[in-house]
Coordinates of C-alpha atoms in Angstrom, one line a residue:
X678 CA 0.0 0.0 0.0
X679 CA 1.3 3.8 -1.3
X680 CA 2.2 5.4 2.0
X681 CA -0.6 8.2 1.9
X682 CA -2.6 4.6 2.4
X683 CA -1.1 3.7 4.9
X684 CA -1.7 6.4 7.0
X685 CA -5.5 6.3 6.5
X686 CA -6.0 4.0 9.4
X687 CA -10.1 4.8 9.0
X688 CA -9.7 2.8 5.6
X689 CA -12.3 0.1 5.2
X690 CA -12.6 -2.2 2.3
X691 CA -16.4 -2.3 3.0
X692 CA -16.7 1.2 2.2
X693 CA -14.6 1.7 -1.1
X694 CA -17.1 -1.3 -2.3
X695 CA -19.5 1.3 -2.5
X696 CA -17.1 3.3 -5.0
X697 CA -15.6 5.6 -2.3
X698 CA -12.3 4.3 -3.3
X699 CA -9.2 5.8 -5.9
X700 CA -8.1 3.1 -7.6
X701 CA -4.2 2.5 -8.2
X702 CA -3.6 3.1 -11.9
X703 CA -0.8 1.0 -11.7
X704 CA 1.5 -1.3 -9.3
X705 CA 5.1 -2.6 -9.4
X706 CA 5.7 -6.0 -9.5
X707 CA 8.8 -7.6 -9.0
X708 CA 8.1 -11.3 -8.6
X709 CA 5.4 -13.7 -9.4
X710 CA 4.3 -17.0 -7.0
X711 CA 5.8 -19.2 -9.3
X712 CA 8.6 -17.1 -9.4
X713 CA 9.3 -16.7 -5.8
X714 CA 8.5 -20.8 -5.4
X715 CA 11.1 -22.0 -7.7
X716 CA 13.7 -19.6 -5.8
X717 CA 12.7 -20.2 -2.6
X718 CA 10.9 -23.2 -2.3
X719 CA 14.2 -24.9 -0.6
X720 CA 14.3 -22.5 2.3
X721 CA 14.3 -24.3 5.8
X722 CA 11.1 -23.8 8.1
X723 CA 11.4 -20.3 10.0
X724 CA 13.6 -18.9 7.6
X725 CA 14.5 -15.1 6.6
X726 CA 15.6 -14.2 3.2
X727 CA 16.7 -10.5 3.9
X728 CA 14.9 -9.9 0.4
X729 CA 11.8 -8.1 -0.7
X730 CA 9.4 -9.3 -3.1
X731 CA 6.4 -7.3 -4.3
X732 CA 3.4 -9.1 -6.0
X733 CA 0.0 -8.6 -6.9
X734 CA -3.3 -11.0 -7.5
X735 CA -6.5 -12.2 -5.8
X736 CA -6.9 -13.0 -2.0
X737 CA -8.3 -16.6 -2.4
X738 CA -7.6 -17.4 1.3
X739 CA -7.6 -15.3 4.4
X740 CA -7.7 -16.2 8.3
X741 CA -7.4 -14.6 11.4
X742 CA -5.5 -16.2 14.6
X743 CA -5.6 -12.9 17.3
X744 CA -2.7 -11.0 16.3
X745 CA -1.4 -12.9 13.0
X746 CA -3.5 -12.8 10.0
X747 CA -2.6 -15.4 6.9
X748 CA -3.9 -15.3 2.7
X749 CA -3.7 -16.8 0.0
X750 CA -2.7 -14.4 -2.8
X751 CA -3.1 -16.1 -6.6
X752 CA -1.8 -14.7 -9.8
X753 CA -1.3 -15.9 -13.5
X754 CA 1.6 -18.2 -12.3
X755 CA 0.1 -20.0 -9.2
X756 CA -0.5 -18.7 -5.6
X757 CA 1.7 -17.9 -2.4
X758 CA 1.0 -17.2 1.4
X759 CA 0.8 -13.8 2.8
X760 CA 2.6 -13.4 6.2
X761 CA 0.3 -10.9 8.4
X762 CA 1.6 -9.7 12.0
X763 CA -0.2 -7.4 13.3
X764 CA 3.0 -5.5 14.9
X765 CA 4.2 -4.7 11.3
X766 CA 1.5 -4.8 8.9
X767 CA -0.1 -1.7 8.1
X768 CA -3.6 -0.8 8.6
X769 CA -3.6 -4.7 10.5
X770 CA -7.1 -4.4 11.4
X771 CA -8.2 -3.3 8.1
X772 CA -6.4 -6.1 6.1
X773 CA -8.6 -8.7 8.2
X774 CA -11.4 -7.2 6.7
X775 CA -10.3 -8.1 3.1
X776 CA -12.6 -10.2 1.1
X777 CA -12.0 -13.2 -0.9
X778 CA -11.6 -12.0 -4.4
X779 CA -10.7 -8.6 -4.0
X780 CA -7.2 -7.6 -5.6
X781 CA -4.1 -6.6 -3.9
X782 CA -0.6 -5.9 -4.5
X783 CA 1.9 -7.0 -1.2
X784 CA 5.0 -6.1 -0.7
X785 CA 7.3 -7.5 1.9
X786 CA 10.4 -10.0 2.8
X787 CA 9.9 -13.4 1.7
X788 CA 10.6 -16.0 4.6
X789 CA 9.1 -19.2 5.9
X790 CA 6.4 -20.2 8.7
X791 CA 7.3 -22.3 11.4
X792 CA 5.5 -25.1 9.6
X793 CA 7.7 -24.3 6.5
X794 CA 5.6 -22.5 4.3
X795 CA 6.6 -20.3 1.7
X796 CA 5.4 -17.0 2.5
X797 CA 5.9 -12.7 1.8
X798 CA 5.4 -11.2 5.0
X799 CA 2.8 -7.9 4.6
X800 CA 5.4 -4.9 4.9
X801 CA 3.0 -2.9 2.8
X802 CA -0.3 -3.9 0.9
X803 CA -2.8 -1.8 -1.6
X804 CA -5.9 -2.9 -2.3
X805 CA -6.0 -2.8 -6.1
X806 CA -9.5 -3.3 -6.6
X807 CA -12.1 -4.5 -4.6
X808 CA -14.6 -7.6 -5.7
X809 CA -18.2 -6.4 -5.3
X810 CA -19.4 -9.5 -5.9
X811 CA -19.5 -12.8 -3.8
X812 CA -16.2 -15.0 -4.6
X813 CA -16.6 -18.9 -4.3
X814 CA -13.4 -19.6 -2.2
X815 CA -10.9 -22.3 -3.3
X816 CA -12.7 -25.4 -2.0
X817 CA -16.1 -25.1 -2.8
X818 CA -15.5 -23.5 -6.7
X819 CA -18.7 -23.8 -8.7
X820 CA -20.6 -26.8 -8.7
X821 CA -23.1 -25.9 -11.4
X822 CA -21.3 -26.5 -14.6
X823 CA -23.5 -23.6 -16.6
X824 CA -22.4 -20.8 -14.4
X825 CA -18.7 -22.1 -15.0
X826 CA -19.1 -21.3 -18.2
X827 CA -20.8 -18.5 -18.4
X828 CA -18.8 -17.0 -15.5
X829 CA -15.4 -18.3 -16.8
X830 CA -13.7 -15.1 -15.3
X831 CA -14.6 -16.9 -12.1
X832 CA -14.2 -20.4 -13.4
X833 CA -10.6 -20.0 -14.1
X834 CA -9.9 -18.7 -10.2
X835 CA -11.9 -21.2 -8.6
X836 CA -12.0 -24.5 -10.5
X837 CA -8.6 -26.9 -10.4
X838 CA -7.6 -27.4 -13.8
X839 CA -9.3 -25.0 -15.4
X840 CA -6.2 -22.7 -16.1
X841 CA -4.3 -25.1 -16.6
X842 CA -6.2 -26.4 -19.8
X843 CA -6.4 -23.3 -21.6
X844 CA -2.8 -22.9 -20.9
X845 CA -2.1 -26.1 -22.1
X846 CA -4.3 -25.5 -25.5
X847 CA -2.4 -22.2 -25.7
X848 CA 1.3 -24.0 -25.7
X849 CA -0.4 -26.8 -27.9
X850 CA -1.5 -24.2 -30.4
X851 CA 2.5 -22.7 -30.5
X852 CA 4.2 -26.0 -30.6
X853 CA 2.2 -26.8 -34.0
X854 CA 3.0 -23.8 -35.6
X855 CA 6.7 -24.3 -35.1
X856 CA 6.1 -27.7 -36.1
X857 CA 4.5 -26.6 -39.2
X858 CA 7.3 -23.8 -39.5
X859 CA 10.2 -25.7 -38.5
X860 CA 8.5 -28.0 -42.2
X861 CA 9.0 -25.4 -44.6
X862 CA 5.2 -24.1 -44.2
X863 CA 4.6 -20.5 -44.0
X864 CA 1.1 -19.3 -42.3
X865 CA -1.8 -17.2 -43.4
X866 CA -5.0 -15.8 -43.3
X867 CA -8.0 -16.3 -45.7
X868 CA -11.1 -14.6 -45.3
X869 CA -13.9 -15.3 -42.9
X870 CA -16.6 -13.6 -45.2
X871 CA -17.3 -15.9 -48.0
X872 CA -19.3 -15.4 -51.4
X873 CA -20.1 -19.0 -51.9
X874 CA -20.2 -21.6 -48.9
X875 CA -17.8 -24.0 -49.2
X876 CA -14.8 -26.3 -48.3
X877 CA -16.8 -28.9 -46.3
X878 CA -20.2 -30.2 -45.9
X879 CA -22.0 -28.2 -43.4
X880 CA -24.4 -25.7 -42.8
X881 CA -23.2 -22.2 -43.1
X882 CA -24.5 -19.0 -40.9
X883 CA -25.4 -16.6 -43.3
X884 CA -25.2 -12.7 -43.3
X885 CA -25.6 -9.6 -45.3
X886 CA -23.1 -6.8 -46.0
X887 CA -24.8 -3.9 -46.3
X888 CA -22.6 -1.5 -48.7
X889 CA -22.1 -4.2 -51.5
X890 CA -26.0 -5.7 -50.5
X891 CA -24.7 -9.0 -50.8
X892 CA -25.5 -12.3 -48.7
X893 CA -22.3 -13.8 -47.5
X894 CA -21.3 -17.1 -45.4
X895 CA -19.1 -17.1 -42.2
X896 CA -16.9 -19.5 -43.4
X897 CA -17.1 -23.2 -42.7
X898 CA -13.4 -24.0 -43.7
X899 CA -10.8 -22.0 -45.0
X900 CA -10.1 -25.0 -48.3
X901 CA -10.6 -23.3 -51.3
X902 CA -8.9 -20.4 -50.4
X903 CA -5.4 -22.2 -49.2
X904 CA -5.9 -24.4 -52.5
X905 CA -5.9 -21.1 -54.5
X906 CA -2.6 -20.1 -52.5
X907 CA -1.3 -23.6 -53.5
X908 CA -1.9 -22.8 -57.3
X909 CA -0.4 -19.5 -56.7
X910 CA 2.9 -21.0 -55.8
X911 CA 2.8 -21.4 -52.1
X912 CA 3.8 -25.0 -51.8
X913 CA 3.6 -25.2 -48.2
X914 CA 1.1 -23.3 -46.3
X915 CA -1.2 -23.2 -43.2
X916 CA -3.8 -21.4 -41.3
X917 CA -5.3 -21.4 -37.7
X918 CA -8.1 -20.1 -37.3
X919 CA -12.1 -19.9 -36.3
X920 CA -14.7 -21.1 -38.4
X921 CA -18.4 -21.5 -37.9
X922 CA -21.0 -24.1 -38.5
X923 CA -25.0 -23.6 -37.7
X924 CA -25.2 -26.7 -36.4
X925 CA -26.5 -28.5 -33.4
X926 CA -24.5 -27.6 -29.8
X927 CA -23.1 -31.0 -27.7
X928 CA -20.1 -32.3 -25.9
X929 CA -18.1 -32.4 -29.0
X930 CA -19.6 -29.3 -31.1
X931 CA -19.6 -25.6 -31.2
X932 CA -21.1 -23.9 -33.5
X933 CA -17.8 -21.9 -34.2
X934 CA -14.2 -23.2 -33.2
X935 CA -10.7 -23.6 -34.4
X936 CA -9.2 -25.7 -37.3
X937 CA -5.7 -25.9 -38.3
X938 CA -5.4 -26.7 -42.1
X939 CA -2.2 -27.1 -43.8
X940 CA -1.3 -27.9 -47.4
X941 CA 1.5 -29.0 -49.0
X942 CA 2.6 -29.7 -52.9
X943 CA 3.9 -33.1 -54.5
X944 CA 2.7 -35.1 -51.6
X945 CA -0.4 -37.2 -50.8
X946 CA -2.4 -38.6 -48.4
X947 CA 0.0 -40.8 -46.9
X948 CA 2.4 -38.7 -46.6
X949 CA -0.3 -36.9 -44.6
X950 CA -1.2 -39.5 -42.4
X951 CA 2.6 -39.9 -41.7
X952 CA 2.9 -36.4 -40.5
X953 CA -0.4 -36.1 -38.4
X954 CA 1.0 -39.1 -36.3
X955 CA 4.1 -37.6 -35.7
X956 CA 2.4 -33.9 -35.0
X957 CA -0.1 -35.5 -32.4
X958 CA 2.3 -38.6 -30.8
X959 CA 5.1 -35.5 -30.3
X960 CA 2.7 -33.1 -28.6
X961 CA 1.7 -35.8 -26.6
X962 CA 5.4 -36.1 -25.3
X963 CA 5.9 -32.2 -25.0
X964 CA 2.7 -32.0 -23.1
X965 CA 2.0 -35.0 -21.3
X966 CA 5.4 -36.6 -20.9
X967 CA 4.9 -39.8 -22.8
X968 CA 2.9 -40.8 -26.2
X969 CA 0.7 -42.9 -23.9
X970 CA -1.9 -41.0 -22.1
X971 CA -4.7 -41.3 -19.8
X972 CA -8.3 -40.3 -21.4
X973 CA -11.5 -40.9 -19.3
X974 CA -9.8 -43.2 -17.2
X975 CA -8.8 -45.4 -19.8
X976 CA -5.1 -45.6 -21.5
X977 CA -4.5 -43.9 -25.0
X978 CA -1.0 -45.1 -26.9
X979 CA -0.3 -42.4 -29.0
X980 CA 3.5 -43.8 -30.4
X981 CA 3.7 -44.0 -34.2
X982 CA 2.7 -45.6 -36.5
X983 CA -0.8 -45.7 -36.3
X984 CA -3.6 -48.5 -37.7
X985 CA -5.0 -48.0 -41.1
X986 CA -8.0 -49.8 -42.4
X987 CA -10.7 -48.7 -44.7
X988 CA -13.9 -47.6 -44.1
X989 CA -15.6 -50.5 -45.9
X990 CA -13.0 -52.9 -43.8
X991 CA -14.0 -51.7 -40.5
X992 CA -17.6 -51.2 -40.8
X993 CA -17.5 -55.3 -42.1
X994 CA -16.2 -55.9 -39.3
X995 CA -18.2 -54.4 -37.0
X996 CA -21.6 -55.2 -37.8
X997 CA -20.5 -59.4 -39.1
X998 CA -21.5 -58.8 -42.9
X999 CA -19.1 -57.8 -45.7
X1000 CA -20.2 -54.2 -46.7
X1001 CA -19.2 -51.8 -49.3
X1002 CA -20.3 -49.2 -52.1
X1003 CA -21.1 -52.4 -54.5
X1004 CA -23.2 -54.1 -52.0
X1005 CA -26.9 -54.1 -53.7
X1006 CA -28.7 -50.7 -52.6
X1007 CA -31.6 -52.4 -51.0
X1008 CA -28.5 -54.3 -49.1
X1009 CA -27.8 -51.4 -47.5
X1010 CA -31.2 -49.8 -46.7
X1011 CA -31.7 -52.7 -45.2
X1012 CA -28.9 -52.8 -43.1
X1013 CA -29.9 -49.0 -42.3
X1014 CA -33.1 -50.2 -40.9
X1015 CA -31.2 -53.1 -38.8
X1016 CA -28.9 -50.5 -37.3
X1017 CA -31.7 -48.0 -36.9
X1018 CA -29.7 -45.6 -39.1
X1019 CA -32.0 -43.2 -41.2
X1020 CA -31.7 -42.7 -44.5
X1021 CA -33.1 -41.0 -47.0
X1022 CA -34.2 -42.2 -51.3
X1023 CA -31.4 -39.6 -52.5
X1024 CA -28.6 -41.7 -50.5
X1025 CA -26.5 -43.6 -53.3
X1026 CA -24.4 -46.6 -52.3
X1027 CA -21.1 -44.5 -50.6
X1028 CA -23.7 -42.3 -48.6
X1029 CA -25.5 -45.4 -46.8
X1030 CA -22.2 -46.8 -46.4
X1031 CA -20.9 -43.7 -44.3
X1032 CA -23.9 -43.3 -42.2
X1033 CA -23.8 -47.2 -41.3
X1034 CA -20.1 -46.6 -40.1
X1035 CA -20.6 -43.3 -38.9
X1036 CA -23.5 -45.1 -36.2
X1037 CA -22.2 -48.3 -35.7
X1038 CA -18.0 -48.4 -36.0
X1039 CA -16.6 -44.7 -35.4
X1040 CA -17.5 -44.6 -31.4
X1041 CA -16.4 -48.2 -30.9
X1042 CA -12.5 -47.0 -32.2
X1043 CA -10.3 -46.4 -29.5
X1044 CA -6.6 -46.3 -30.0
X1045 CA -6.0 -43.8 -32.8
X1046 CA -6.3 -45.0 -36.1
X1047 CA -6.8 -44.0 -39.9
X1048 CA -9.8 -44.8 -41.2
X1049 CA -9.2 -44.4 -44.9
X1050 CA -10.9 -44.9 -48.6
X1051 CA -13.5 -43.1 -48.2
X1052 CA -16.5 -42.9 -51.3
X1053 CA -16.4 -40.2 -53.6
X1054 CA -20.2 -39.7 -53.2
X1055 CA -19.1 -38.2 -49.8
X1056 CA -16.0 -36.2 -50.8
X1057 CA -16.2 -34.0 -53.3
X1058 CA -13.0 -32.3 -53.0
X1059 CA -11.0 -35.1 -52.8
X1060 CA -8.7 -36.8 -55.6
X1061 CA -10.1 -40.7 -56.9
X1062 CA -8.4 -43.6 -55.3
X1063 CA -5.6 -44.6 -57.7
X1064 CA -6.6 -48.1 -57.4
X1065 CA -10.2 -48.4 -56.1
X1066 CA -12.9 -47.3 -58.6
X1067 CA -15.8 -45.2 -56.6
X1068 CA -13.5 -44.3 -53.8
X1069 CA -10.9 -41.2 -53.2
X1070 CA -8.0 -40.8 -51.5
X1071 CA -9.0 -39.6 -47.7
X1072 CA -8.5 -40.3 -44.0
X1073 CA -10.0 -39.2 -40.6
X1074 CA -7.9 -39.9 -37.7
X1075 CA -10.5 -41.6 -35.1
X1076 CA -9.2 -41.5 -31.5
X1077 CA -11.3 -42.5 -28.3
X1078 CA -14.4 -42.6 -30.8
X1079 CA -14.0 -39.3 -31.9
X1080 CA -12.9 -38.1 -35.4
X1081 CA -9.9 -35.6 -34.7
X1082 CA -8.9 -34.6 -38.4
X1083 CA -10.0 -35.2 -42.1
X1084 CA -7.1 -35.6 -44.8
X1085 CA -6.7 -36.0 -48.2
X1086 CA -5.1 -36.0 -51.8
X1087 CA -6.5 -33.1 -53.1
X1088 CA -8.9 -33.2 -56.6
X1089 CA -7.0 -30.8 -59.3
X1090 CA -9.4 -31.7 -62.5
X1091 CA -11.5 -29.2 -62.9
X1092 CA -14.0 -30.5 -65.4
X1093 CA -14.5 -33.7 -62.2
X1094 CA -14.7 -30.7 -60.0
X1095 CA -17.5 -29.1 -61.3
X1096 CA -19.7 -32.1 -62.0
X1097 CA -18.9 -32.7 -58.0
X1098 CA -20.0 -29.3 -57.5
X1099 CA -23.1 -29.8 -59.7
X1100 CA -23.6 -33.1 -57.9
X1101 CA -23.7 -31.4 -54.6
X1102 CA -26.0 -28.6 -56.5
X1103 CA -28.5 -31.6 -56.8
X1104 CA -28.2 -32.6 -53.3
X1105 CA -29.1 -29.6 -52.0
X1106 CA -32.2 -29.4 -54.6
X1107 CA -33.0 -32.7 -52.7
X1108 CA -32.9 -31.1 -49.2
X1109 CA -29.2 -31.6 -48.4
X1110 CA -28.6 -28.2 -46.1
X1111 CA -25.3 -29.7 -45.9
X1112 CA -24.4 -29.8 -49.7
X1113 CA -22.2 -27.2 -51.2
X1114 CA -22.4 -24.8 -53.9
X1115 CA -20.4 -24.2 -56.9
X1116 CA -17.8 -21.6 -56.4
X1117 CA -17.0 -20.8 -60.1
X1118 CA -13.6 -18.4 -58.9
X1119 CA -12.4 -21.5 -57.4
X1120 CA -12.9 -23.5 -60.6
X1121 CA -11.5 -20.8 -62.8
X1122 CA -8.0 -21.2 -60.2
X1123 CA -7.7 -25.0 -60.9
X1124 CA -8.2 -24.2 -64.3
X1125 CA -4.5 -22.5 -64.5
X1126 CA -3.2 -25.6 -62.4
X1127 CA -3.5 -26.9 -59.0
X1128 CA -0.1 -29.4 -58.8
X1129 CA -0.6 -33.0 -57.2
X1130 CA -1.6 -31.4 -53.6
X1131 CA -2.7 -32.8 -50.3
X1132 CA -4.8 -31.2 -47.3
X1133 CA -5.4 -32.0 -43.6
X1134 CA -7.5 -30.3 -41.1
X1135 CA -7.4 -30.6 -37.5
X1136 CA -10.0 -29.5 -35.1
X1137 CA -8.0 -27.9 -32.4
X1138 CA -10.8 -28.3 -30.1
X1139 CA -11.0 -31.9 -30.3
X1140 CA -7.0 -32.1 -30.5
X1141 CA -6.9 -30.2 -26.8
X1142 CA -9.8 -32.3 -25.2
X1143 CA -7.4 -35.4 -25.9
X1144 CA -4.7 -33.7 -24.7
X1145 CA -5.9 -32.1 -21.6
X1146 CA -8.3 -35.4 -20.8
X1147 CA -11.6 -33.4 -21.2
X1148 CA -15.0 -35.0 -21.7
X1149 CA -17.0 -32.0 -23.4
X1150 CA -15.9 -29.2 -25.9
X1151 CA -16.9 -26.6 -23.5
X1152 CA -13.8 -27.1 -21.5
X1153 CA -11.5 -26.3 -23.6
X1154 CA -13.3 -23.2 -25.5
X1155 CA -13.3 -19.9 -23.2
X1156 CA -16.7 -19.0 -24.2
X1157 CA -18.7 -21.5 -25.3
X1158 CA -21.8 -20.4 -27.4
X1159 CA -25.2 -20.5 -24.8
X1160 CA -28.0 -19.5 -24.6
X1161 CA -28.4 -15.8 -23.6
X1162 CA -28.7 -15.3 -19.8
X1163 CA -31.9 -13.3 -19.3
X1164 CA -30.9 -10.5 -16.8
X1165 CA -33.1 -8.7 -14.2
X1166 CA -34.3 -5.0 -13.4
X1167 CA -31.2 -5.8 -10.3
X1168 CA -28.7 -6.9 -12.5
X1169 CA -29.2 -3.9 -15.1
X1170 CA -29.2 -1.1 -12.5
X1171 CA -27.3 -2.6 -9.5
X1172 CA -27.1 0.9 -7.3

């Protein structure tokens, strides 16, 4: 606390609540917890460095024994006792009446308890700012998972782990881009507002730009753009970034999160597949210590390499019948109806077969594997199988039952290109809200030449919730979409 503080022994905390207080514009800080712990975290029990720290956070802790006051002061780094006698620390009486939550800079000699623990004893302390609100102390947090996430600026104090997993995301995010660097890629932006909705099969949110009068798409991947770079004579490039998809909200969607996509020149899918291993199993190491991790309770080898096995292969296998695009139509329906998978008379051979694996086979894959050869009927940006008549050149990654990326050899014809386009043109004529549209631009760039290519996108998301061992979506994205909070007369005009 400034001196002129200091000397205002009729200071009360309860009072500048009510906005009767100057607040510091700034204060110095010399040291953070985790700072001060990795120093001094050897020091004998009743020990006295001779040296002054100053440092600044929330009071998540505070007791009172008679003449000897204790807190728990937490910043960015981790927390740290605070070291209260009453003989020495300022306005004594008046730091007892701190709340939990409130903000305060201490400054003082860092030493050790009796019992050993790390502490800065309170030669001076400021109150920062106060927190005019109730804060859930340390042990009880907040039990109702809503208000975590609508209150995250709360959650993250109060919640063990929660820090921790965005900080985890955050380094996870930075070790793929020098990943990707360290390759030869170089990074990008595309843009967010698109013409034509594109680049995968989803549902786009729509809106309207008012000085061109034109309906546009938040984008639902950044493809066709990066594609165009490709042709433009960037052989090696990447983007990370937010797109959005007006689709249903669960433990593994949000209608707007983070992909990573990356192409590169001269190389195919398996080159692909070869690299998404290595990118995941080495992030495993750099963040978890070891390419076998713990998910849901359950082990998770990520070491390389990794199974493949066709979609066709896996789906046989699951449901005890040989299965593939040229099994009979009806064949399939039928299986459909066995699996209760819905279908609808527009589905051709490749569709059926997708939604049979997608309900029966992707949940029951664990350990991470490649499911590969996928129909063309369902890809229609990606290159024809060199070998397999009806089927392209793609892979998801499936890991604990969830897909975590979608790869593959990139289509550069554009006269196949458009009839997919047109294909998809039909789709949507046959109430497909998923199917795409033709972007004509994009078929006028593969017209000057799109080299042999291949693509991968990774939902970062997804990629984090393995990583950090999180069950839902919403743990791992600061603000999660909700439902609008619906706010009382009190809330608006709190006096």
């Amino acid at each position: 606390m400034s001196d002129e503080l200091n000397d205002q022994t009729t200071f009360s905390p309860d009072s500048v609540r009510e906005g009767g207080f100057d607040q510091p514009y700034t204060y110095d800080v010399t040291h953070s917890a985790a700072e001060l712990a990795d120093r001094f975290g050897d020091l004998e029990p009743g020990s006295e460095t001779g040296e002054s720290a100053s440092i600044a956070g929330r009071l998540m802790l505070r007791r009172v024994q008679g003449k000897l006051a204790f807190g728990t002061i937490a910043d960015s780094s981790g927390r740290i006792q605070l070291f209260a006698p009453s003989k020495t620390t300022p306005a004594f009486d008046e730091f007892c009446e701190l709340n939990i939550g409130d903000w305060v800079g201490v400054s003082g000699e860092v030493m050790t308890t009796r019992r050993g623990e790390l502490s800065v004893r309170v030669d001076s302390w400021t109150l920062l700012v106060p927190s005019r609100r109730s804060f859930p102390d340390k042990w009880h947090g907040i039990s109702d998972t809503d208000t975590r996430y609508r209150q995250r600026y709360v959650d993250l104090w109060v919640t063990d782990g929660a820090r921790q997993a965005f900080q985890t995301r955050s380094r996870m995010i930075s070790l793929i881009r020098r990943f990707l660097e360290d390759r030869g890629y170089i990074e990008v932006e595309t843009p967010v507002f698109h013409p034509v909705a594109g680049g995968a099969l989803a549902r786009p949110f729509v809106t309207h730009h008012n000085a061109l009068d034109l309906e546009m798409f938040l984008r639902i991947a950044p493809e066709l753009y990066l594609k165009r770079l490709v042709i433009g004579g960037f052989e090696k490039v990447f983007e990370i970034g937010r797109v959005f998809r007006n689709e249903g909200i669960s433990t593994r969607h949000n209608p707007e999160f983070t992909m990573m996509e990356c192409y590169e020149a001269y190389a195919d899918y398996n080159d692909y597949m070869t690299m998404t291993e290595e990118l995941v199993s080495s992030l495993a190491v750099e963040l978890c210590g070891s390419t076998t991790i713990t998910y849901d309770g359950r082990e998770v080898d990520l070491s390389t390499p990794w199974r493949r096995a066709s979609v066709a292969e896996l789906t046989s296998a699951q449901i005890g019948q040989d299965i593939s695009i040229e099994t009979p139509i009806e064949d399939l329906r039928s299986i459909c109806d066995r699996f209760e998978v819905p279908w609808k008379d527009s589905y051709g051979p490749g569709k059926l077969l997708l939604e049979i694996y997608e309900k029966t086979t992707e949940t029951a894959i664990w350990d991470p594997c490649f499911v590969t050869d996928y129909p063309a009927e369902v890809s229609p940006l990606s290159r024809e199988h060199r070998d397999k008549p009806g089927l392209v050149e793609r892979f998801e990654a499936i890991i604990v039952g969830r897909e975590l990326c979608n790869g593959f050899t990139e289509l550069t014809d554009p006269d196949e290109q458009r009839r997919r386009f047109l294909s998809q043109v039909e789709q949507k004529a046959a109430g497909d809200d998923e199917a795409m549209d033709v972007d004509y631009d994009y078929l006028r760039a593969l017209e000057f030449g799109l080299p042999p290519t291949v693509g991968l996108g990774i939902g970062m998301d997804r990629l984090a919730m393995l990583l950090t061992d999180r069950s839902t979506i919403r743990d791992v994205v600061l603000f999660p979409t909700l439902r609008p909070e619906v706010f009382s007369a009190a809330d608006m005009y709190q006096d």
